[in-house]
C-alpha positions as a LaTeX table, in Angstrom:
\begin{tabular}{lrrr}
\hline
Residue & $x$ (\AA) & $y$ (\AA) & $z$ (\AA) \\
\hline
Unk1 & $-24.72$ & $-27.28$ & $-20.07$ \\
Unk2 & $-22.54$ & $-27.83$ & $-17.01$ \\
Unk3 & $-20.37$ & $-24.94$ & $-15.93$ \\
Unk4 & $-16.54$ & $-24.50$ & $-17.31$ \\
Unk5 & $-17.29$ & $-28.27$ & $-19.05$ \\
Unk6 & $-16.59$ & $-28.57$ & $-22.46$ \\
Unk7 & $-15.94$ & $-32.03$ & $-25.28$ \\
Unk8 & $-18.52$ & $-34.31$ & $-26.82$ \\
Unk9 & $-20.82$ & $-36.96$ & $-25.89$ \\
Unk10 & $-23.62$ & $-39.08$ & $-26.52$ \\
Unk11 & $-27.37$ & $-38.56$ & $-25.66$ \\
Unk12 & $-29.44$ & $-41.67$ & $-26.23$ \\
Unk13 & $-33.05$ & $-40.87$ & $-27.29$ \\
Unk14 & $-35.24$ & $-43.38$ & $-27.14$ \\
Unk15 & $-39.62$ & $-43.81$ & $-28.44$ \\
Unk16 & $-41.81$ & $-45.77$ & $-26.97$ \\
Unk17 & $-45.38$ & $-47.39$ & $-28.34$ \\
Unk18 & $-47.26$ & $-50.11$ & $-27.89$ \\
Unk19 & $-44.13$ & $-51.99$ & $-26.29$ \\
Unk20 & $-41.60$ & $-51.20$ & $-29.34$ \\
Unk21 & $-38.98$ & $-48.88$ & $-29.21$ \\
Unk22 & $-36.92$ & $-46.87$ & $-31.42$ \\
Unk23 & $-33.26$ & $-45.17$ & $-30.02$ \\
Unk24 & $-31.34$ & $-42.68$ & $-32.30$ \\
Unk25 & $-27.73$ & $-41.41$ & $-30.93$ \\
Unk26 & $-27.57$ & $-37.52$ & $-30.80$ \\
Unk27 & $-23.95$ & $-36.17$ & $-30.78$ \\
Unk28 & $-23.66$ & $-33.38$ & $-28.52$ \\
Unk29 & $-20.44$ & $-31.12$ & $-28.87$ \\
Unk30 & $-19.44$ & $-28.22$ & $-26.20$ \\
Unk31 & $-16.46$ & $-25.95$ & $-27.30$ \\
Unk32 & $-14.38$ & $-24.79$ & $-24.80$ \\
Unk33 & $-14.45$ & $-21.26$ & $-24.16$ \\
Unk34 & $-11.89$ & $-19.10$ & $-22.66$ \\
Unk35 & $-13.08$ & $-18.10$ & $-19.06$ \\
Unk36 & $-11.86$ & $-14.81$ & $-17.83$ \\
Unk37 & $-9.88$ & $-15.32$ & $-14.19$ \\
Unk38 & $-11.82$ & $-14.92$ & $-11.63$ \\
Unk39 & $-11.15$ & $-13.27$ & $-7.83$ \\
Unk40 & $-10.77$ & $-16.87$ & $-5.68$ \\
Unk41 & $-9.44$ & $-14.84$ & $-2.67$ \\
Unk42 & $-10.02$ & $-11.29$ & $-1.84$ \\
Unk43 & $-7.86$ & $-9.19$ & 0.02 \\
Unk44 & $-8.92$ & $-7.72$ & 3.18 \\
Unk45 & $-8.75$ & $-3.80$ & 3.61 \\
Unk46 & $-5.73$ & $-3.03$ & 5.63 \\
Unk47 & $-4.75$ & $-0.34$ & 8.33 \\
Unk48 & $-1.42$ & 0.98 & 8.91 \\
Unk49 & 0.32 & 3.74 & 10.47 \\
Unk50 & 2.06 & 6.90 & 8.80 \\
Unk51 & 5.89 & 6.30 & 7.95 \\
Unk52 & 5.11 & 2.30 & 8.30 \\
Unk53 & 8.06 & $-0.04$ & 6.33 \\
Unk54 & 7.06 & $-1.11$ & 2.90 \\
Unk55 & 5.02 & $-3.92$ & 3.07 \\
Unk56 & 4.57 & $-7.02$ & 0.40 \\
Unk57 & 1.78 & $-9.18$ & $-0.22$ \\
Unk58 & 1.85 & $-11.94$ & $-2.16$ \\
Unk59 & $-0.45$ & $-12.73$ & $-4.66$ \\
Unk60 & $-0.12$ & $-16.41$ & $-5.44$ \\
Unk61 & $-3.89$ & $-17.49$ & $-4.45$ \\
Unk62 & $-6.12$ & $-13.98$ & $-5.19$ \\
Unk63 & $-7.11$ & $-15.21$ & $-8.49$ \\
Unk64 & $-8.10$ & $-18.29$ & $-10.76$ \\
Unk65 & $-8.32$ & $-19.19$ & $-13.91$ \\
Unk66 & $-10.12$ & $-22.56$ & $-15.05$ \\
Unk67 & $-9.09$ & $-22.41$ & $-18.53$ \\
Unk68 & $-5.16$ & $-21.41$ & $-17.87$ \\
Unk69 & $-2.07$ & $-22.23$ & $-14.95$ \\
Unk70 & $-2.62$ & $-19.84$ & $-12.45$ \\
Unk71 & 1.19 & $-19.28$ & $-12.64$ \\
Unk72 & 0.39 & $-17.63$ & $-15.81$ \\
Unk73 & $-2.14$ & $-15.05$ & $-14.50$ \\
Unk74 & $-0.50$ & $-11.42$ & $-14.75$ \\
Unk75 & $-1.26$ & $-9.03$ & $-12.07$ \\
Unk76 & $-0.97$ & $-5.26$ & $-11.86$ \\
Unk77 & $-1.85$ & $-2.80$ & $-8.85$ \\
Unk78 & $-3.07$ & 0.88 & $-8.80$ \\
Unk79 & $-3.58$ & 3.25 & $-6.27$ \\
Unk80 & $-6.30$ & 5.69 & $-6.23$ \\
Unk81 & $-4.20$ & 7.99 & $-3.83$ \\
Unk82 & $-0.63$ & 7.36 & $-4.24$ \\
Unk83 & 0.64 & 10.20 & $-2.35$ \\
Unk84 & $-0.56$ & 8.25 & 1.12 \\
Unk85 & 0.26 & 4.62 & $-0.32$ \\
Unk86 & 1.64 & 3.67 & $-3.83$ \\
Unk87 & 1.15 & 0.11 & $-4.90$ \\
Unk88 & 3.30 & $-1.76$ & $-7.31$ \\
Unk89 & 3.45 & $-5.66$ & $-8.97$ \\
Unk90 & 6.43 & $-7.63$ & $-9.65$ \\
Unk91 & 5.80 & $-11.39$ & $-10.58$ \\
Unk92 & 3.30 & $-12.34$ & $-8.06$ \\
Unk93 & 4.70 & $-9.73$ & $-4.78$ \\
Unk94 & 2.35 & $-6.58$ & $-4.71$ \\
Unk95 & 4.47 & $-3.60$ & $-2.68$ \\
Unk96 & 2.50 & $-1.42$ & $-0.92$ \\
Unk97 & 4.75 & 1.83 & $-0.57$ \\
Unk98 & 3.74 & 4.05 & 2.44 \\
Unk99 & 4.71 & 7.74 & 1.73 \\
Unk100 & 6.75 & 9.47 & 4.04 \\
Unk101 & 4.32 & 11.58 & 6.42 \\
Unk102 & 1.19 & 11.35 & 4.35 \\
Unk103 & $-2.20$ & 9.51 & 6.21 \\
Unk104 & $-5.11$ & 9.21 & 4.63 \\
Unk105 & $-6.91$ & 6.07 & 2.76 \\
Unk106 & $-6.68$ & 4.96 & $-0.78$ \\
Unk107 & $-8.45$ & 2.36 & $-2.46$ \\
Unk108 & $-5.87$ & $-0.33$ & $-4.16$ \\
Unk109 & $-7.34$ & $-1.94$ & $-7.32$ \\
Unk110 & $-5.37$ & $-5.38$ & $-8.33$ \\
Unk111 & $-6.23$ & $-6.46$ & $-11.51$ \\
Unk112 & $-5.67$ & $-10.26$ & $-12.88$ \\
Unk113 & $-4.82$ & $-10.81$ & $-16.71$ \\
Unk114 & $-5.60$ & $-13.73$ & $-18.11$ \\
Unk115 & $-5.53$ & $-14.42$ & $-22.08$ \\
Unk116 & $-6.55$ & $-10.96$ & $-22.68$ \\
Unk117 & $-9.84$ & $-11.18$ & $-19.94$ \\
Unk118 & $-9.63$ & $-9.31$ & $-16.61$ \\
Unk119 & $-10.86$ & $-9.50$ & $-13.12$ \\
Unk120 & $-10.72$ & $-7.29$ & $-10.46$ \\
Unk121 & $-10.11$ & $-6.73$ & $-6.69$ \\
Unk122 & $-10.44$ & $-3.76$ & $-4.74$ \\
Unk123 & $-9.73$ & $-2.77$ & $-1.32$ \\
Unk124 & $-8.51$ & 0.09 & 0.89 \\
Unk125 & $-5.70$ & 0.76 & 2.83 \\
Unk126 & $-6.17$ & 3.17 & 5.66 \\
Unk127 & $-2.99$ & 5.21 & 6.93 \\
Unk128 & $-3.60$ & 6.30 & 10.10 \\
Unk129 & $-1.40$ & 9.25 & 11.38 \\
Unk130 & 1.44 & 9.35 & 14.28 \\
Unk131 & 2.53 & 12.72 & 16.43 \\
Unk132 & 6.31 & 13.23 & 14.28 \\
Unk133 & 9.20 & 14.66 & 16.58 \\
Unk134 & 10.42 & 18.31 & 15.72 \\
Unk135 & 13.71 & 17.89 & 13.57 \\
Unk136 & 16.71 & 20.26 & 13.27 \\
Unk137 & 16.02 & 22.14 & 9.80 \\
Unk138 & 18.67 & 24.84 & 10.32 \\
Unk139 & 21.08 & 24.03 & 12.46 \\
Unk140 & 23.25 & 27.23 & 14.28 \\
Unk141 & 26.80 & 27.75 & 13.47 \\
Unk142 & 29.25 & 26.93 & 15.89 \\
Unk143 & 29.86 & 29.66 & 18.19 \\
Unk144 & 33.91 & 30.73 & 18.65 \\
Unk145 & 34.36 & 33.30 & 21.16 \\
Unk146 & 36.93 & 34.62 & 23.29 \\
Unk147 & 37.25 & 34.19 & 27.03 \\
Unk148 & 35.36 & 36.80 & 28.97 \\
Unk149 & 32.97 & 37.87 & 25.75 \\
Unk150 & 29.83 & 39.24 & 26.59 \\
Unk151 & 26.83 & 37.09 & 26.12 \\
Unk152 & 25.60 & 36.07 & 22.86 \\
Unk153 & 22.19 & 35.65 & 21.22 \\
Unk154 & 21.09 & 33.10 & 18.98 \\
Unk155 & 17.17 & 33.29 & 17.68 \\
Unk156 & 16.59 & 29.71 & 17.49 \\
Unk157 & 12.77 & 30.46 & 15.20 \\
Unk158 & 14.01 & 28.39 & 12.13 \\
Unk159 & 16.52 & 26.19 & 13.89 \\
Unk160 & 13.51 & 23.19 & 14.28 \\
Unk161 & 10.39 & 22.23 & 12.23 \\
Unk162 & 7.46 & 20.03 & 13.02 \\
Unk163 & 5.47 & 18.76 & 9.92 \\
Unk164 & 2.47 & 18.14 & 12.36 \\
Unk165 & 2.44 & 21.09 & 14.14 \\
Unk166 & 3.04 & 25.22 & 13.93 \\
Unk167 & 6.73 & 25.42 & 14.10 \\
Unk168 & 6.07 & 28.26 & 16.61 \\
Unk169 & 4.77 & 26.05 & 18.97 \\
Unk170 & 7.78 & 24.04 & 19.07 \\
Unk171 & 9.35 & 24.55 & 22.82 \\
Unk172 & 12.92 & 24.93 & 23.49 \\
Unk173 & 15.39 & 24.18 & 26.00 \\
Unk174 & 19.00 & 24.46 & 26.47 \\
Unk175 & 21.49 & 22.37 & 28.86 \\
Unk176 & 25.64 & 23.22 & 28.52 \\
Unk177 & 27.61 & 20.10 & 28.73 \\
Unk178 & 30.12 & 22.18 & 30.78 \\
Unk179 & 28.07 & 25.25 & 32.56 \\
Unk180 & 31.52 & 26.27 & 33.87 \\
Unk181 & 32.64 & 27.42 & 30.54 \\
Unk182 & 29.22 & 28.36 & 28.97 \\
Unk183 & 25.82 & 28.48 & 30.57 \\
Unk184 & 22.88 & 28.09 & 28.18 \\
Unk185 & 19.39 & 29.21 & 28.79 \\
Unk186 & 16.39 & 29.77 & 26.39 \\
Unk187 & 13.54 & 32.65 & 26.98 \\
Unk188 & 10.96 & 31.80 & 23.69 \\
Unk189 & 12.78 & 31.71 & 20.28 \\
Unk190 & 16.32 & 32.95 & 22.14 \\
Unk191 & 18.89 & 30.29 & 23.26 \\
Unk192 & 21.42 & 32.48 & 25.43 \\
Unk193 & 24.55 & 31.56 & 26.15 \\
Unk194 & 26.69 & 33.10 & 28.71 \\
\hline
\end{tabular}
C-alpha cells in the first residue's frame, strides 16, 4: 500500500482460458491512520559566545505532519544544561536564554506534538567563553579630610572582582583628577592618597 494514502478503490481481476475470460471487482479499503509528525527540517548545532543576547528561532518549518495543519503542531524545548543555555517555546518562537557568565555546551531537544504522537530534534548549542572585565564589588567610602592631613590608606583587596580570574591578580592603578589637591598612587592592594 502506498505511503500516507488511504480511501477505497477498485482492483479488476481478470481469468483467462482458452480465449474466455472471467473479471470479478475486488473492493479494496485503506483506513487512514494517524501519522506521528515528523522532523522536515533540522536545526543546525549553534555556537555562541558567553553573555550573548537572547536569541529566537522560529519554528514554523522544523516539523510536519501529513495527517494534521502544521499550524497545529505543538512544540516544546528542553535543555540538557540550562545553567549555560535555557531553552523555552511560545507558539512557534523557541528562546534560547544564554546565562550570564556560564560557557559550556548543552544539547537542546525540541519536541513536536501532534494528536498525541511525538517527534524529536536534537542539537547542541556551544557557549564559548569571553575574558570578563574586573567590576567594582565594594566600592570605598568617600574620603573627607581636612587640609594638611597626613596621608591616608585605603586596602583596595575587595574593592574589584573578576569572575574569570583570581581577584588577587587583579592590577590597580590610581590617577587624581586634581593632583594639586590629592595625589593618588597604588603599591599592590594599597591606593594612597596624599
Amino acid at each position: 500500500f502506498q505511503r500516507d494514502a488511504f480511501g477505497s478503490t477498485t482492483v479488476t481481476l481478470t481469468a483467462t482460458s482458452n480465449g474466455k475470460t472471467a473479471d470479478h471487482n475486488l473492493t479494496v479499503n485503506v483506513a487512514a491512520v494517524d501519522d506521528p509528525p515528523v522532523l522536515a527540517n533540522p536545526l543546525p548545532d549553534l555556537n555562541a559566545t558567553e553573555d550573548a543576547p537572547n536569541q529566537t528561532i522560529n519554528l514554523a518549518n522544523i516539523f510536519n505532519d501529513v495527517d494534521d495543519d502544521n499550524g497545529s503542531i505543538t512544540k516544546s524545548a528542553i535543555s540538557g544544561n540550562p545553567a549555560v543555555v535555557a531553552a523555552s517555546v511560545v507558539g512557534e518562537m523557541l528562546t534560547l536564554d544564554f546565562q550570564p557568565n556560564a560557557y559550556g555546551s548543552a544539547t537542546i531537544t525540541l519536541t513536536a506534538t501532534s494528536n498525541g504522537k511525538n517527534a524529536d530534534d536534537n542539537f547542541t548549542v556551544t557557549v564559548a567563553p569571553t575574558d570578563d572585565p574586573p567590576v567594582v564589588t565594594n566600592p570605598p567610602a568617600i574620603v573627607i579630610a581636612a587640609e594638611d592631613d597626613p596621608d591616608r590608606n585605603i586596602n583596595l583587596s575587595s574593592v574589584f572582582s573578576d569572575v574569570d580570574d583570581n581577584d588577587s591578580l587583579i592590577t590597580k592603578a590610581a590617577v587624581s583628577a586634581n593632583p594639586a589637591l590629592a595625589t593618588a598612587s597604588v603599591t599592590g592592594n594599597l591606593l594612597t592618597l596624599d
